Short mmCIF file of C-alpha atoms in Angstrom, two decimals:
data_model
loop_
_atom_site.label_atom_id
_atom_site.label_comp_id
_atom_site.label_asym_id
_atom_site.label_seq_id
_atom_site.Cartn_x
_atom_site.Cartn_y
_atom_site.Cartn_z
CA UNK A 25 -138.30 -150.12 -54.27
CA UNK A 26 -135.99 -148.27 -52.02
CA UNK A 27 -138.21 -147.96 -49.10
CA UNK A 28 -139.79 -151.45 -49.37
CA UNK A 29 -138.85 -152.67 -46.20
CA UNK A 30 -140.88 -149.84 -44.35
CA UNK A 31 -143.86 -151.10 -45.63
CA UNK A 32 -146.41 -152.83 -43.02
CA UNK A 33 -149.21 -154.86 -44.13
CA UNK A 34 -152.31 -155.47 -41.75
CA UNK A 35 -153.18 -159.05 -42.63
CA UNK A 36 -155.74 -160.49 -40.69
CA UNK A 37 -155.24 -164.55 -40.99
CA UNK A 38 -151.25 -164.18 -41.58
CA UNK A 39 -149.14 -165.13 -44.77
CA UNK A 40 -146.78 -167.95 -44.59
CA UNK A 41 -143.84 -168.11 -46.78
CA UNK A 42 -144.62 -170.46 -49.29
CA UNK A 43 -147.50 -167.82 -50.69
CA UNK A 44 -145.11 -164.88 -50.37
CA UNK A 45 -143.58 -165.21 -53.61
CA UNK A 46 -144.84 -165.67 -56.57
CA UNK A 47 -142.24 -167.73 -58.12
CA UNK A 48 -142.45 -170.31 -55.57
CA UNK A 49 -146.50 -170.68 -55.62
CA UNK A 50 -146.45 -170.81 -59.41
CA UNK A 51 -143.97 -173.53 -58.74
CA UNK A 52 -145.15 -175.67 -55.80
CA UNK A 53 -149.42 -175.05 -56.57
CA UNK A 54 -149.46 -178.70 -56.63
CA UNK A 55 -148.83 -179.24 -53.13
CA UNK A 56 -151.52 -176.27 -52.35
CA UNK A 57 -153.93 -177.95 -54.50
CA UNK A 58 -157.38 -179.28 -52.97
CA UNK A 59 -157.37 -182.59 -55.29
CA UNK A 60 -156.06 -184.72 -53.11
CA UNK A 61 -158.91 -183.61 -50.33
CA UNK A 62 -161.53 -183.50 -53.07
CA UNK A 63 -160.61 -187.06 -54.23
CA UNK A 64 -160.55 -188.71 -50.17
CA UNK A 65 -163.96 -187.00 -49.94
CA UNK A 66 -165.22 -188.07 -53.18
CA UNK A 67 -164.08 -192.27 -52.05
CA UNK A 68 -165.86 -191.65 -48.81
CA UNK A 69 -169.00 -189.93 -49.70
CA UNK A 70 -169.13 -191.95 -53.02
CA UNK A 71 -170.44 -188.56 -54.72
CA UNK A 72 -168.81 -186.44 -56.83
CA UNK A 73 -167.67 -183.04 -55.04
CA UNK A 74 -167.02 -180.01 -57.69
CA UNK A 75 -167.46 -177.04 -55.48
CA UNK A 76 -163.73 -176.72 -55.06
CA UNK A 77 -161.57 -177.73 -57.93
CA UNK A 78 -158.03 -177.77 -58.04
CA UNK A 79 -156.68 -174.27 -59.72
CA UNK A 80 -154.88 -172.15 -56.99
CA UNK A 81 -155.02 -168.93 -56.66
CA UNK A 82 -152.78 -166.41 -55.27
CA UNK A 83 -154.51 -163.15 -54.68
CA UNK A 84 -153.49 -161.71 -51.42
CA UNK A 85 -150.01 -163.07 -51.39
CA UNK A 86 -146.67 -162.42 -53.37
CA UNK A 87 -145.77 -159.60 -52.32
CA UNK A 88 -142.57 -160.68 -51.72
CA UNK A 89 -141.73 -158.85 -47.72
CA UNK A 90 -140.15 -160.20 -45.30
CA UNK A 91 -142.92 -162.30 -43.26
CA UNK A 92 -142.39 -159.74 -40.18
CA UNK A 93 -143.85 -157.33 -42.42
CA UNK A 94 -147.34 -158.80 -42.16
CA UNK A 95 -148.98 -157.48 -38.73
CA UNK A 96 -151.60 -159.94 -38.02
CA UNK A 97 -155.39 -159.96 -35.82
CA UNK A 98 -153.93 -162.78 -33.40
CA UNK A 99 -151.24 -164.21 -32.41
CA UNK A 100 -150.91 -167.68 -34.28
CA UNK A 101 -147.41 -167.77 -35.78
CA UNK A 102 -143.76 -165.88 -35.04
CA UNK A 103 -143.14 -165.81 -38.82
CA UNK A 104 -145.16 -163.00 -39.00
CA UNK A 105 -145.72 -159.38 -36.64
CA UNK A 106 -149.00 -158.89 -34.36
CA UNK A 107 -150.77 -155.87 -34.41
CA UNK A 108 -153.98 -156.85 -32.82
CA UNK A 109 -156.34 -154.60 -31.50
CA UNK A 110 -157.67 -153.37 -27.97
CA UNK A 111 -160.58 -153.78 -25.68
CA UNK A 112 -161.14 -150.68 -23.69
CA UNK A 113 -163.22 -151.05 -20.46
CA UNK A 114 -166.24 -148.84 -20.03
CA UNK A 115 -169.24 -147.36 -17.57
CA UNK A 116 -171.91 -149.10 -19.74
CA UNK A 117 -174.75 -151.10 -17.55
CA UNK A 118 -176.38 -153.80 -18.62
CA UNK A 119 -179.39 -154.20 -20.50
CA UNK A 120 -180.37 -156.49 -17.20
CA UNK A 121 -178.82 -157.59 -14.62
CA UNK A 122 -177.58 -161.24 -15.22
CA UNK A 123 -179.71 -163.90 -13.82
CA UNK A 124 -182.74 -161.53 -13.51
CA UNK A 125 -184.21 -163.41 -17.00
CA UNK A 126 -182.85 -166.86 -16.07
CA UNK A 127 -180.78 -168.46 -18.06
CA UNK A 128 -179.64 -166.46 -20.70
CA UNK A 129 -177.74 -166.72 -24.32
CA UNK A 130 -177.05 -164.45 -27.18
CA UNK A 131 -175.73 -165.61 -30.62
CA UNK A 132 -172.96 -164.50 -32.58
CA UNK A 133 -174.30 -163.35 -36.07
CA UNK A 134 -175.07 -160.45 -36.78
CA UNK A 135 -176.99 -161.19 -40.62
CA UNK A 136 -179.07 -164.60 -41.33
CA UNK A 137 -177.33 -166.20 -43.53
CA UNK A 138 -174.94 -167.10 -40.60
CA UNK A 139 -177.66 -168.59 -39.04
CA UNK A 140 -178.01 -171.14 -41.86
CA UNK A 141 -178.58 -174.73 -41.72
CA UNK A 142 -178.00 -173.95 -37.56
CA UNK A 143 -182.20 -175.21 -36.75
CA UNK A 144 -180.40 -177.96 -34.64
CA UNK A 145 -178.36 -175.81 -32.13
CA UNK A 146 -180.90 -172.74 -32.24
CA UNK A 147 -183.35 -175.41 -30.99
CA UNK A 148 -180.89 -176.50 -28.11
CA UNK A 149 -180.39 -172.97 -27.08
CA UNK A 150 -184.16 -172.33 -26.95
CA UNK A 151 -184.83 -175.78 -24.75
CA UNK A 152 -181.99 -174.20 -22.07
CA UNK A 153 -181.52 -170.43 -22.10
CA UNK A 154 -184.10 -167.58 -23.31
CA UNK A 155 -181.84 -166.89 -26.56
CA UNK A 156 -180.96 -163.15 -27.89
CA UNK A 157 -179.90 -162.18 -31.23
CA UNK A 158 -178.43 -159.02 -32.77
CA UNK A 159 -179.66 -159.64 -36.67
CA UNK A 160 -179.59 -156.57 -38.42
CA UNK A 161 -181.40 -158.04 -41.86
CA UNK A 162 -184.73 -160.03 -40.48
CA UNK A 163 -188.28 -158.52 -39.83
CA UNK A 164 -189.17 -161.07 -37.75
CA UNK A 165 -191.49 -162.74 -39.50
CA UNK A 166 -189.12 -164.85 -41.83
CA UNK A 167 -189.01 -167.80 -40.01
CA UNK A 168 -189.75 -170.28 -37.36
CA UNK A 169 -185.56 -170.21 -36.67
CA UNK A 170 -186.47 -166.64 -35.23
CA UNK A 171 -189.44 -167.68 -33.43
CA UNK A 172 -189.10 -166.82 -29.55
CA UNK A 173 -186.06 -165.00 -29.62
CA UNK A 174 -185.52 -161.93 -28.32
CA UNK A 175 -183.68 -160.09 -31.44
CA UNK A 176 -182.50 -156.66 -30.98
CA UNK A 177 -181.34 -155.82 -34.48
CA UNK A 178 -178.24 -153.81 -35.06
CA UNK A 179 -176.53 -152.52 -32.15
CA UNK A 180 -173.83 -150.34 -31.66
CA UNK A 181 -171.15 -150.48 -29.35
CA UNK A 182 -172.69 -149.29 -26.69
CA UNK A 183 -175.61 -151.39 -26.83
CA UNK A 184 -173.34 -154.53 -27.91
CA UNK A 185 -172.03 -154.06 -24.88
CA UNK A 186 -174.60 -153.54 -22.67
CA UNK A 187 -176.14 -156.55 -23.57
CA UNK A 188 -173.05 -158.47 -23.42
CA UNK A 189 -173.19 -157.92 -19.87
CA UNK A 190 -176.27 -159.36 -19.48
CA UNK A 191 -176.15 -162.67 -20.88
CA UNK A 192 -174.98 -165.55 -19.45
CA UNK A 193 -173.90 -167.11 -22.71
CA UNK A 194 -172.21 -166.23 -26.01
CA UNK A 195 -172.93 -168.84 -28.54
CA UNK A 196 -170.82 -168.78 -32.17
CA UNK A 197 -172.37 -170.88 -35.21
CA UNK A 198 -168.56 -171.54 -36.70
CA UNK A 199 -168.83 -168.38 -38.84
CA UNK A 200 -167.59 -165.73 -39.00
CA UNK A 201 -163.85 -166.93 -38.20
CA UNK A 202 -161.27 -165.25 -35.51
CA UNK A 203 -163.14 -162.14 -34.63
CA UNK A 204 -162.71 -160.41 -31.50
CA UNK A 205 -166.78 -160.46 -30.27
CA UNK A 206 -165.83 -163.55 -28.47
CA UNK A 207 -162.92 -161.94 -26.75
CA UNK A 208 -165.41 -158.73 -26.20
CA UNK A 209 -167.75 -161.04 -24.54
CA UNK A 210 -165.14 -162.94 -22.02
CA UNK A 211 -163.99 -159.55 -21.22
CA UNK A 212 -167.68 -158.50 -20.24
CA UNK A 213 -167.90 -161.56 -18.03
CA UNK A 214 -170.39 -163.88 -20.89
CA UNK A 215 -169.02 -167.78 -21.06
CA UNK A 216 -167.98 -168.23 -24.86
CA UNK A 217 -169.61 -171.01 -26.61
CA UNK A 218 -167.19 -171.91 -29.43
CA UNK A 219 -167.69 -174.43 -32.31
CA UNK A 220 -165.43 -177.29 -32.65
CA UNK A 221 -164.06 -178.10 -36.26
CA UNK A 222 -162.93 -181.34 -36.66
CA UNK A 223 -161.74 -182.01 -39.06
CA UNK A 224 -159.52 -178.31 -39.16
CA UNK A 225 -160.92 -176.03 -41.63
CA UNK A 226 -158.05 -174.75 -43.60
CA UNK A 227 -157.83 -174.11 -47.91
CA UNK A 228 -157.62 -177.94 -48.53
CA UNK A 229 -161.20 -178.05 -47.60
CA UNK A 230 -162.96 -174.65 -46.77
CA UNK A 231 -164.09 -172.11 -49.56
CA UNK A 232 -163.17 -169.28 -47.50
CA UNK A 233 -159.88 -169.74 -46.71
CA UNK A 234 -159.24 -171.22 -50.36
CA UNK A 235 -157.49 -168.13 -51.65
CA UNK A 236 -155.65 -167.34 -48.54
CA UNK A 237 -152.78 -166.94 -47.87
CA UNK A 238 -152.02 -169.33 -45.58
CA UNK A 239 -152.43 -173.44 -44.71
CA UNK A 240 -153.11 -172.64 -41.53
CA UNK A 241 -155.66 -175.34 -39.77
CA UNK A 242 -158.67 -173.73 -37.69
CA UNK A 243 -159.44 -176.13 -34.92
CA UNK A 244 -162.61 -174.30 -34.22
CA UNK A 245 -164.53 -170.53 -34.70
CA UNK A 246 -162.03 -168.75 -32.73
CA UNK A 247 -158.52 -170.86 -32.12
CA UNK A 248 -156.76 -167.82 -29.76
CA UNK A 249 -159.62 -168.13 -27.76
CA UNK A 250 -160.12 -171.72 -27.47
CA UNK A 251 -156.40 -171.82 -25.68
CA UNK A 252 -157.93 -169.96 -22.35
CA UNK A 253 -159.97 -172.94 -21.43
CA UNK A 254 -162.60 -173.42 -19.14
CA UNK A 255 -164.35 -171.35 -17.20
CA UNK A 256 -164.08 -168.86 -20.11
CA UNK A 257 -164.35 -171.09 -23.09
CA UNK A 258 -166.57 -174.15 -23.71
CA UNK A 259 -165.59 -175.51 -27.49
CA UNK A 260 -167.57 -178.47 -28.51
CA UNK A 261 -168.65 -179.77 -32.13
CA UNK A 262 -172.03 -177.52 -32.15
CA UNK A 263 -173.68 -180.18 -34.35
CA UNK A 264 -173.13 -182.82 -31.64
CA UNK A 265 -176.39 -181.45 -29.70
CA UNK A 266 -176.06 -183.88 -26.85
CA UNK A 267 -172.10 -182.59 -26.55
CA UNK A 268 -173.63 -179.11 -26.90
CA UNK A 269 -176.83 -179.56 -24.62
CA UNK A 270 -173.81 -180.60 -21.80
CA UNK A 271 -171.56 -177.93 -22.49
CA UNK A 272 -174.30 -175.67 -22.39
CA UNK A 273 -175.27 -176.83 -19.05
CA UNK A 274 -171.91 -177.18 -17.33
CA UNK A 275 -171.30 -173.27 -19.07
CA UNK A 276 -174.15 -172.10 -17.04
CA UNK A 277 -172.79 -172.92 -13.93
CA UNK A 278 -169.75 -171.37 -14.11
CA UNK A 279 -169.41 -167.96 -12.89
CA UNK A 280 -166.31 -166.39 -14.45
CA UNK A 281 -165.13 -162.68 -13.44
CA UNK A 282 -164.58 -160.69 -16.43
CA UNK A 283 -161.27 -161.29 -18.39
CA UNK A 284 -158.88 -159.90 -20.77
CA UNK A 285 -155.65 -161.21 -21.96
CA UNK A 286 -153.20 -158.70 -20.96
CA UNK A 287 -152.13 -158.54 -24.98
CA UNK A 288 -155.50 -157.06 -25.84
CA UNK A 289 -155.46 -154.33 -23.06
CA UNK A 290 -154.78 -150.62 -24.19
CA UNK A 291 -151.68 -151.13 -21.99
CA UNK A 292 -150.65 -154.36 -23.93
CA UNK A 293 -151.32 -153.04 -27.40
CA UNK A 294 -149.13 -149.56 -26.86
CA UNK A 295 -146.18 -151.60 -25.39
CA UNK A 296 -146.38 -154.19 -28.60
CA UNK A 297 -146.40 -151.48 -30.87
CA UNK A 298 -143.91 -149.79 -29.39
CA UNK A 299 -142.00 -153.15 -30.12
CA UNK A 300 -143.21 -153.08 -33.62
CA UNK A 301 -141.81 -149.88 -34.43
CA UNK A 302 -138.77 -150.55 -32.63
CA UNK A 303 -138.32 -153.40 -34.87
CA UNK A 304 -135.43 -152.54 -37.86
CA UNK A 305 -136.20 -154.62 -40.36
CA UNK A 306 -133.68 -152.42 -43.13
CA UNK A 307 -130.90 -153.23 -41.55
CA UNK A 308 -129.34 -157.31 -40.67
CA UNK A 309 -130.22 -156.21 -36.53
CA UNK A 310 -133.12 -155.75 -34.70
CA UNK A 311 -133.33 -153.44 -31.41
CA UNK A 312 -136.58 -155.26 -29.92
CA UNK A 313 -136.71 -157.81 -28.52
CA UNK A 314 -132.91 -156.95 -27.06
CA UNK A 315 -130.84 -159.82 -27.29
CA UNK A 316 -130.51 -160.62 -23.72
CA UNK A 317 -134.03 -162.17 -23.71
CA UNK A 318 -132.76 -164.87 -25.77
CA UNK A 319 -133.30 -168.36 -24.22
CA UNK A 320 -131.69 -170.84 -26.85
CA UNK A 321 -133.64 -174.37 -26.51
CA UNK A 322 -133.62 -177.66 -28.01
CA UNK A 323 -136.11 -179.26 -29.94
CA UNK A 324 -136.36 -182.68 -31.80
CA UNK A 325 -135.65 -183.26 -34.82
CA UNK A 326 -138.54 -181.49 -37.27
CA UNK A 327 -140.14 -179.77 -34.50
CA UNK A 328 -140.88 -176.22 -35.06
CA UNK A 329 -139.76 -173.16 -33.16
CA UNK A 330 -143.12 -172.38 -32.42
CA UNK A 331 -143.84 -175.77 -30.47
CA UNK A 332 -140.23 -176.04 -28.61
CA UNK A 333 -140.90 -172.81 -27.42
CA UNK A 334 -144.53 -172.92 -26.69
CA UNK A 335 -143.72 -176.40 -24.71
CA UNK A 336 -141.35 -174.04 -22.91
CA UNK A 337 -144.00 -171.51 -22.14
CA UNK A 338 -141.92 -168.84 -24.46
CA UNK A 339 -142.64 -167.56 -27.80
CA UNK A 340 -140.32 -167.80 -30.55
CA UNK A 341 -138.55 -164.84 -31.80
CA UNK A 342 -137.25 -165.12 -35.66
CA UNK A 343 -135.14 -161.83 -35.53
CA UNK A 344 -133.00 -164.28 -32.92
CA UNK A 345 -132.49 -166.95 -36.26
CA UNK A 346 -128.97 -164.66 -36.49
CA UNK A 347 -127.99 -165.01 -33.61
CA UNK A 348 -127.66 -168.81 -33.41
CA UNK A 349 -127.67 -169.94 -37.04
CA UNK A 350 -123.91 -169.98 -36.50
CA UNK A 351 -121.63 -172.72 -35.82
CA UNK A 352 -120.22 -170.91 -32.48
CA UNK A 353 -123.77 -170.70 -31.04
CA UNK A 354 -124.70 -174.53 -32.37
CA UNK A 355 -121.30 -175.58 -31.02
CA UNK A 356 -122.24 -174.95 -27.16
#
């Protein structure tokens, strides 16, 4: 297709180059299989464990673009572009001022069957903070889970918000995975409550991510997020209630000013995409970044771009691949 390389792709959790053409996957599905996971869980557990199976699939990939191409939701690898997404400021009050009610939490999920199988940290959050909810499909009634909370239903973005900047707490159950409400609540000035997954979720052992495309390893409900640390972030494995009941505490205390990564301001977004469509990706050059940011570094041997840079405090930048891949540059 003549104009193929103008194409953009918004792709949420990214698409790493061994699902981007078909040839390959059909080739390599062995090393994308779950067996080998379902078979250490199987020797462990001593049950049998059928709910994954071992046939890949390949839905969302092969599409054969150059990984640039694919604008992602975050930024979690330089193969591909990010697009992201902005968090405009607003006039909206609070529902209550904070610290008028207490102690105060509300949880992320939005429809019960996120709340599932969650009795054990709902329980915590009722023994510490008086705990909102914004569950659009409950009456109420359904269940003791519900019992003493203050749910408010569906809400829309004004009322999100509004309430957002009256609760002390944001609490996530693990699902759903990189959203931006948690980034919508740090920027409101609530303390993020994020679930710890250890071991990663990733498509070797997670039925969402099993058609993905993508081996990328979630450390916990919201990885971007889980990198700004303390006082805006508390991750801890949920199901640890002790480990929760302290970070719960020790959230409460902190006092954090509202906060936005400067990437997710209006500002931030219009200069990236004015990088994005700066980017020529028809041609063997690139105008953006300009080629006097380059900072060559040396990493060890396997190390990836992405960690010698990181480890630098810089991000790497594949349209520069050109520019050193060549013995002169190598040579110095």
């Amino acid at each position: 297709m003549r104009f193929r390389c103008r194409l953009r792709l918004v792709d949420s959790f990214g698409t790493h180059v061994e699902f981007n053409y078909r040839s390959y996957f059909n080739a390599h599905q062995a090393e994308f299989s779950t067996k080998g996971f379902t078979e250490r869980m199987e020797k462990q557990t001593e049950r049998k464990i059928s709910f994954l199976g071992t046939k890949q699939k390949n839905p969302w990939g092969g599409h054969g673009l150059q990984l640039l191409q694919y604008w992602t939701f975050f930024p979690h690898t330089p193969d591909n572009g990010f697009l992201g997404f902005a968090i405009h400021d607003s006039d909206v009050k609070p529902l209550f001022e904070r610290g008028s009610h207490g102690a105060t939490s509300l949880v992320y999920g939005k429809e019960k069957y996120m709340w599932d199988k969650c009795e054990s940290v709902i329980g915590v959050l009722k023994n510490l903070t008086e705990v909102h909810a914004t569950v659009a499909d409950i009456n109420g009634t359904e269940s003791d889970l519900f019992s003493n909370i203050s749910n408010h239903g569906f809400l829309n973005f004004t009322g999100i918000t509004s309430l957002l900047r009256s609760v002390n707490l944001f609490v996530g159950l693990g699902f759903p995975f990189e959203g931006p409400a948690p980034l919508e609540a740090i920027a409101n000035g609530a303390v993020f409550i994020n679930p710890k997954f250890d071991p990663p979720k990733s498509r070797l052992n997670t039925i969402f991510f099993r058609d993905k495309p993508t081996m990328r390893e979630f450390t916990s409900q919201a990885p971007y997020i889980e990198r700004l640390g303390k006082p805006y972030v508390y991750t801890v494995d949920i199901n640890d209630t002790v480990a929760l009941a302290h970070a719960i505490r020790s959230a409460l205390l902190e006092k954090p000013r509202p906060f936005l990564p400067e990437e997710f301001t209006p500002e931030g977004m219009l200069i990236r995409v004015n990088m994005l469509i700066s980017r020529d990706l028809c041609s063997k050059t690139s105008f953006w970044p300009p080629s006097t940011s380059l900072q060559p570094k040396v990493g060890a041997k396997e190390e990836s771009c992405e960690k010698v840079c990181d480890s630098a405090g810089l991000i790497c930048e594949p349209s520069f691949f050109p520019l050193i891949n060549v013995n002169a540059a190598l040579q110095r």
